[in-house]
Amino acid sequence: MPDKGQTVDFVDGLYTFCGGGDVVSRNGLAIHQYVCNASMKDRCIYNADGDWLIVPQEGELNLTTEFGLMLVKPLEIVVIPQGIRFAVDVCGPSRGYVLEVYGVHFQLPDLGPIGANGLADARHFETPVAWFEDRDVDNFEVCSKYHGKFFSAIQDHSPFDVVAWRGNYVPYKYDLRKFMTFNTVSYDHADPSIFTVLTAPSSRAGTAIADFVIFPPRWSVAENTFRPPYYHRNCMSEYMGLICGTYEAKESGFKPGGGSLHSMMTPHGPDAVCFENASKATLQPQMLGRNTMSFMFESSLSMAIAEWALTNNRDMDYYKDWAALKKHFKMPSAF
């Protein structure tokens, strides 16, 4: 959060964590975090580079857009498409995460064999409540993000003077608690793609510039199975975040508002405590993630980490969560 005595709005409190691809050629993504405690007074911003998917973790966001007003609370997300001007008002200290994609828009994932109903339903997405203002302002600042840099211009009136519009290019929000979860009801462990809320597809079939995935409360009933996520390496970059509660595969890993990045082909999985508990657990139906909501920004692109992320609030002992893992394999006596 901003230091005591500081006044920081959404724009000034936006920090880049990592990114991949290229903003100029419009093929890539960036992951940001925001911390703020002040509203944007006579100030707005638009992103000329791409779409922003905003995940509030603490504090409500009152958004004023060219299309109207939106209230976005923790456990909800909002997508601001490229080029749309908006301002953020807050009632106190606020923070959250931002996933930015270039050159492509977020969309619902293909449901395949699931059929017509499941995961995030189009009917649950909400658009702004109509509102406009006709207000002259001596110095209204319009901030823009272009080629990864911020610029500003001054005009003499509010930009939120759009009286009417038509079409479907509009900001929208979604309540994560309305997600219809799928999971195995027999054995084994399903891929996390079954938890995809929105995807920004790449030009290569079957891969994405970015997926937004959540791990909501759900029942776990698999038999003859190690139920937590398997230890693995994969060809995707995985950024984990936590809105509330604890992450089920790593309860001591990080707190709400924190995050972790597992770069592609880096081994990862449950920590030692999770492994021991899950290996000995009685396999009965179990509710996972109650009062918890963790999420993942996943990408087929490799990530470059910003200097800010490398030098601020970094957990240098992160690797120790796996140091206590024991070797359980024993060579059969026949060999």
C-alpha positions in Angstrom: 0.0 0.0 0.0 1.1 3.6 -0.4 3.3 4.9 2.4 1.6 6.9 5.2 1.1 10.5 4.0 1.3 9.7 0.3 -1.6 10.3 -2.0 -1.5 7.9 -4.9 -4.2 7.3 -7.6 -4.6 4.3 -9.9 -2.3 5.6 -12.6 0.5 6.7 -10.3 0.2 3.4 -8.4 0.5 1.1 -11.4 3.7 -1.1 -11.4 4.8 -3.6 -14.1 5.7 -7.0 -12.8 6.6 -8.8 -16.0 5.8 -9.2 -19.6 6.4 -11.0 -22.9 6.2 -10.4 -26.6 6.3 -6.9 -28.0 3.9 -4.0 -27.6 5.0 -2.3 -30.8 4.2 -5.3 -33.0 1.0 -5.8 -30.9 1.7 -9.4 -29.9 2.2 -10.0 -26.2 1.1 -9.3 -22.7 2.2 -7.6 -19.5 1.3 -8.2 -15.8 0.9 -5.2 -13.5 0.0 -4.6 -9.9 -1.7 -1.4 -8.6 -1.8 0.2 -5.2 -3.7 3.4 -4.6 -5.5 5.4 -1.9 -6.9 8.4 -3.8 -9.4 8.9 -6.6 -8.6 10.3 -10.0 -9.8 13.8 -9.9 -10.3 15.6 -13.2 -8.1 12.8 -14.7 -8.7 9.8 -16.9 -6.6 7.2 -18.7 -6.9 5.0 -21.8 -4.7 2.2 -23.0 -3.7 2.5 -26.7 -1.6 -0.7 -26.4 -4.3 -3.2 -25.6 -7.0 -4.5 -23.2 -6.7 -4.4 -19.4 -8.2 -7.2 -17.2 -8.3 -5.8 -13.7 -8.6 -8.0 -10.6 -9.3 -6.0 -7.4 -7.9 -7.7 -4.3 -8.6 -5.0 -1.7 -10.9 -2.1 -2.0 -13.8 -1.3 -4.3 -13.2 0.4 -7.6 -15.8 3.0 -8.8 -15.2 3.3 -12.5 -16.4 6.2 -14.7 -16.1 5.2 -18.4 -17.2 6.8 -21.7 -20.1 4.3 -21.5 -21.3 4.9 -18.0 -20.5 3.8 -14.4 -19.4 0.5 -12.9 -18.8 -0.6 -9.4 -16.2 -3.4 -9.2 -15.6 -5.2 -5.9 -13.1 -7.9 -4.9 -14.2 -11.3 -6.3 -15.2 -9.4 -9.4 -13.1 -8.6 -12.5 -13.5 -5.9 -15.1 -12.1 -5.7 -18.6 -11.4 -2.3 -20.2 -10.9 -2.7 -23.9 -8.2 -0.9 -25.8 -8.8 2.8 -26.2 -11.7 3.3 -23.8 -11.2 6.2 -21.4 -12.0 5.7 -17.8 -11.3 7.0 -14.3 -11.0 5.1 -11.0 -12.4 6.4 -7.7 -11.7 4.6 -4.5 -12.9 4.9 -0.9 -9.6 4.0 0.8 -6.5 1.9 0.3 -6.9 -0.4 -2.7 -4.8 -2.8 -4.5 -5.1 -5.5 -7.2 -3.7 -7.1 -10.3 -3.8 -6.2 -14.0 -3.4 -8.5 -17.0 -2.8 -6.6 -20.3 -2.9 -8.1 -23.7 -1.8 -6.6 -27.0 -3.3 -7.1 -30.5 -6.1 -9.4 -29.4 -9.2 -9.2 -27.1 -10.3 -11.4 -24.3 -13.1 -13.9 -25.1 -14.8 -16.9 -23.6 -12.9 -20.1 -24.2 -14.3 -22.8 -26.5 -16.3 -25.2 -24.5 -15.7 -28.3 -26.7 -17.3 -31.4 -25.3 -18.7 -29.5 -22.3 -21.4 -28.2 -24.6 -23.4 -25.0 -24.3 -23.3 -24.5 -20.6 -20.4 -24.3 -18.2 -17.5 -22.2 -16.9 -18.2 -18.5 -17.3 -21.6 -17.9 -18.9 -22.1 -14.9 -21.3 -25.3 -13.9 -19.5 -23.4 -13.2 -16.3 -21.2 -10.4 -17.7 -22.4 -6.9 -16.9 -21.9 -3.6 -18.7 -21.8 0.0 -17.4 -24.9 1.8 -16.1 -25.6 4.6 -18.5 -24.4 8.0 -17.3 -22.7 11.1 -18.8 -21.7 14.6 -17.7 -21.5 17.9 -19.6 -18.9 19.6 -17.5 -16.3 22.2 -18.3 -13.0 21.8 -16.6 -10.0 24.2 -16.7 -7.4 21.4 -16.7 -8.7 17.9 -17.3 -5.8 15.5 -17.8 -6.1 12.7 -20.3 -3.4 10.1 -19.7 -2.5 7.6 -22.4 -0.4 4.4 -22.5 1.3 4.0 -25.8 4.2 1.7 -26.7 4.5 0.9 -23.0 5.0 4.6 -22.0 2.6 7.1 -20.4 1.7 10.4 -21.9 -0.7 13.1 -21.0 -2.7 15.9 -22.5 -4.9 18.7 -21.1 -8.3 19.6 -22.3 -11.1 22.0 -21.2 -13.9 19.5 -20.6 -14.8 16.1 -19.2 -14.4 13.3 -21.7 -17.3 11.5 -20.1 -19.8 13.4 -22.3 -20.9 10.5 -24.5 -24.7 10.7 -24.5 -25.5 7.7 -26.6 -23.7 4.8 -28.3 -24.4 1.5 -30.1 -22.4 -1.7 -30.7 -20.7 -4.2 -28.4 -17.3 -2.7 -27.8 -17.8 -1.9 -24.2 -16.2 -2.4 -20.7 -17.6 -5.4 -18.8 -17.4 -7.0 -15.4 -17.9 -10.5 -14.1 -18.5 -12.0 -10.7 -16.2 -14.9 -10.2 -18.6 -16.5 -7.7 -20.9 -17.3 -10.7 -18.3 -19.5 -12.4 -19.6 -23.1 -13.0 -16.7 -25.3 -12.0 -15.9 -28.6 -13.7 -13.6 -31.3 -12.2 -13.0 -35.0 -12.3 -15.6 -37.2 -10.6 -13.7 -40.4 -10.9 -9.9 -40.3 -10.7 -6.7 -38.4 -11.7 -6.2 -34.7 -12.0 -7.6 -32.5 -14.7 -5.6 -29.8 -16.4 -6.2 -26.2 -15.1 -7.6 -25.2 -18.5 -11.0 -26.4 -17.1 -10.9 -23.3 -14.8 -10.5 -20.8 -17.6 -12.7 -17.7 -17.3 -11.4 -15.7 -20.3 -8.7 -16.3 -22.9 -6.8 -14.1 -25.4 -5.9 -16.6 -28.1 -2.6 -16.5 -30.0 -2.2 -17.2 -33.7 -1.0 -20.7 -32.9 -4.0 -23.1 -32.4 -4.3 -24.4 -28.9 -2.2 -21.7 -27.3 -3.0 -18.3 -25.8 -1.3 -15.0 -25.4 -3.0 -15.1 -22.0 -5.5 -17.2 -20.1 -7.3 -16.0 -16.9 -7.8 -19.0 -14.7 -9.4 -19.2 -11.2 -9.4 -21.9 -8.5 -12.8 -21.4 -6.9 -14.4 -23.3 -4.1 -15.3 -26.8 -5.4 -15.7 -30.4 -4.4 -12.8 -32.9 -4.8 -13.9 -36.5 -5.0 -11.2 -38.3 -7.1 -10.4 -41.8 -5.8 -7.0 -43.6 -5.8 -5.5 -40.2 -6.6 -3.0 -37.6 -5.3 -5.5 -34.8 -5.4 -3.3 -31.6 -5.4 -1.8 -30.4 -8.7 0.9 -32.7 -9.9 4.6 -31.8 -9.9 5.3 -30.7 -13.4 7.2 -28.7 -16.0 5.3 -27.2 -18.9 5.6 -24.9 -21.9 3.6 -22.1 -20.3 4.5 -19.2 -18.0 2.3 -19.2 -14.8 1.7 -16.1 -12.6 -0.3 -17.0 -9.5 -2.2 -14.4 -7.5 -4.4 -14.6 -4.4 -7.6 -12.5 -3.9 -8.6 -14.0 -0.5 -7.9 -16.9 1.8 -4.9 -19.3 1.1 -3.7 -21.1 -2.0 -4.6 -24.8 -1.5 -1.3 -26.2 -2.9 0.9 -23.8 -0.9 -0.9 -22.4 2.1 2.2 -20.7 3.5 3.4 -19.6 0.0 2.0 -16.0 -0.2 -0.7 -13.9 1.2 -3.6 -12.1 -0.5 -2.1 -9.4 -2.7 1.1 -11.3 -3.3 2.1 -13.3 -6.3 4.5 -15.9 -7.8 5.9 -16.5 -11.2 6.9 -19.9 -12.4 8.6 -19.5 -15.8 8.2 -22.1 -18.5 10.0 -25.4 -17.9 10.7 -24.5 -14.3 9.7 -27.5 -12.1 7.0 -26.6 -9.5 4.1 -28.1 -7.6 2.8 -28.5 -4.0 5.0 -27.6 -1.1 6.3 -30.3 1.4 3.5 -29.8 3.9 0.8 -30.1 1.2 2.5 -33.3 -0.2 2.7 -35.0 3.2 -0.9 -34.1 4.1 -2.4 -35.1 0.7 -0.4 -38.4 0.6 -1.8 -39.5 3.9 -5.3 -38.1 3.6 -8.4 -40.3 3.7 -10.0 -39.9 0.3 -13.5 -38.7 1.1 -15.5 -36.0 -0.7 -13.8 -32.7 0.3 -14.7 -29.1 -0.3 -11.6 -27.3 -1.5 -11.0 -23.6 -1.4 -13.8 -22.5 0.9 -13.5 -18.8 1.5 -10.6 -18.7 -0.9 -10.1 -17.4 -4.4 -6.7 -17.8 -6.1 -6.1 -17.2 -9.8 -3.5 -17.6 -12.6 -2.4 -15.6 -15.5 -1.0 -18.2 -17.9 0.8 -17.5 -21.2 2.5 -19.3 -24.0 5.1 -16.5 -24.0 8.2 -16.4 -21.9 8.3 -13.5 -19.4 10.9 -10.8 -18.8 10.8 -9.6 -15.2 10.8 -5.9 -14.4 13.5 -4.4 -12.3 10.8 -3.2 -9.8 9.7 -6.8 -9.2 13.2 -8.0 -8.7 14.1 -5.4 -6.1 10.9 -4.9 -4.1 9.3 -7.3 -1.5 10.9 -10.3 -3.1 10.8 -13.6 -1.1 14.4 -14.8 -1.3 13.5 -18.0 0.7 10.7 -19.1 -1.7 12.7 -22.3 -2.8 12.8 -23.5 0.8 9.1 -24.5 0.6 10.3 -27.5 -1.4 13.5 -28.2 0.5 11.8 -30.5 2.9 10.5 -32.9 0.3 11.7 -36.4 0.9 12.7 -39.2 -1.4 10.2 -42.0 -1.0 11.3 -44.3 -3.9 13.0 -47.6 -2.9 14.6 -49.8 -5.5 12.9 -53.2 -5.7 15.0 -56.0 -4.2 15.0 -58.0 -7.4 17.3 -55.3 -8.9 
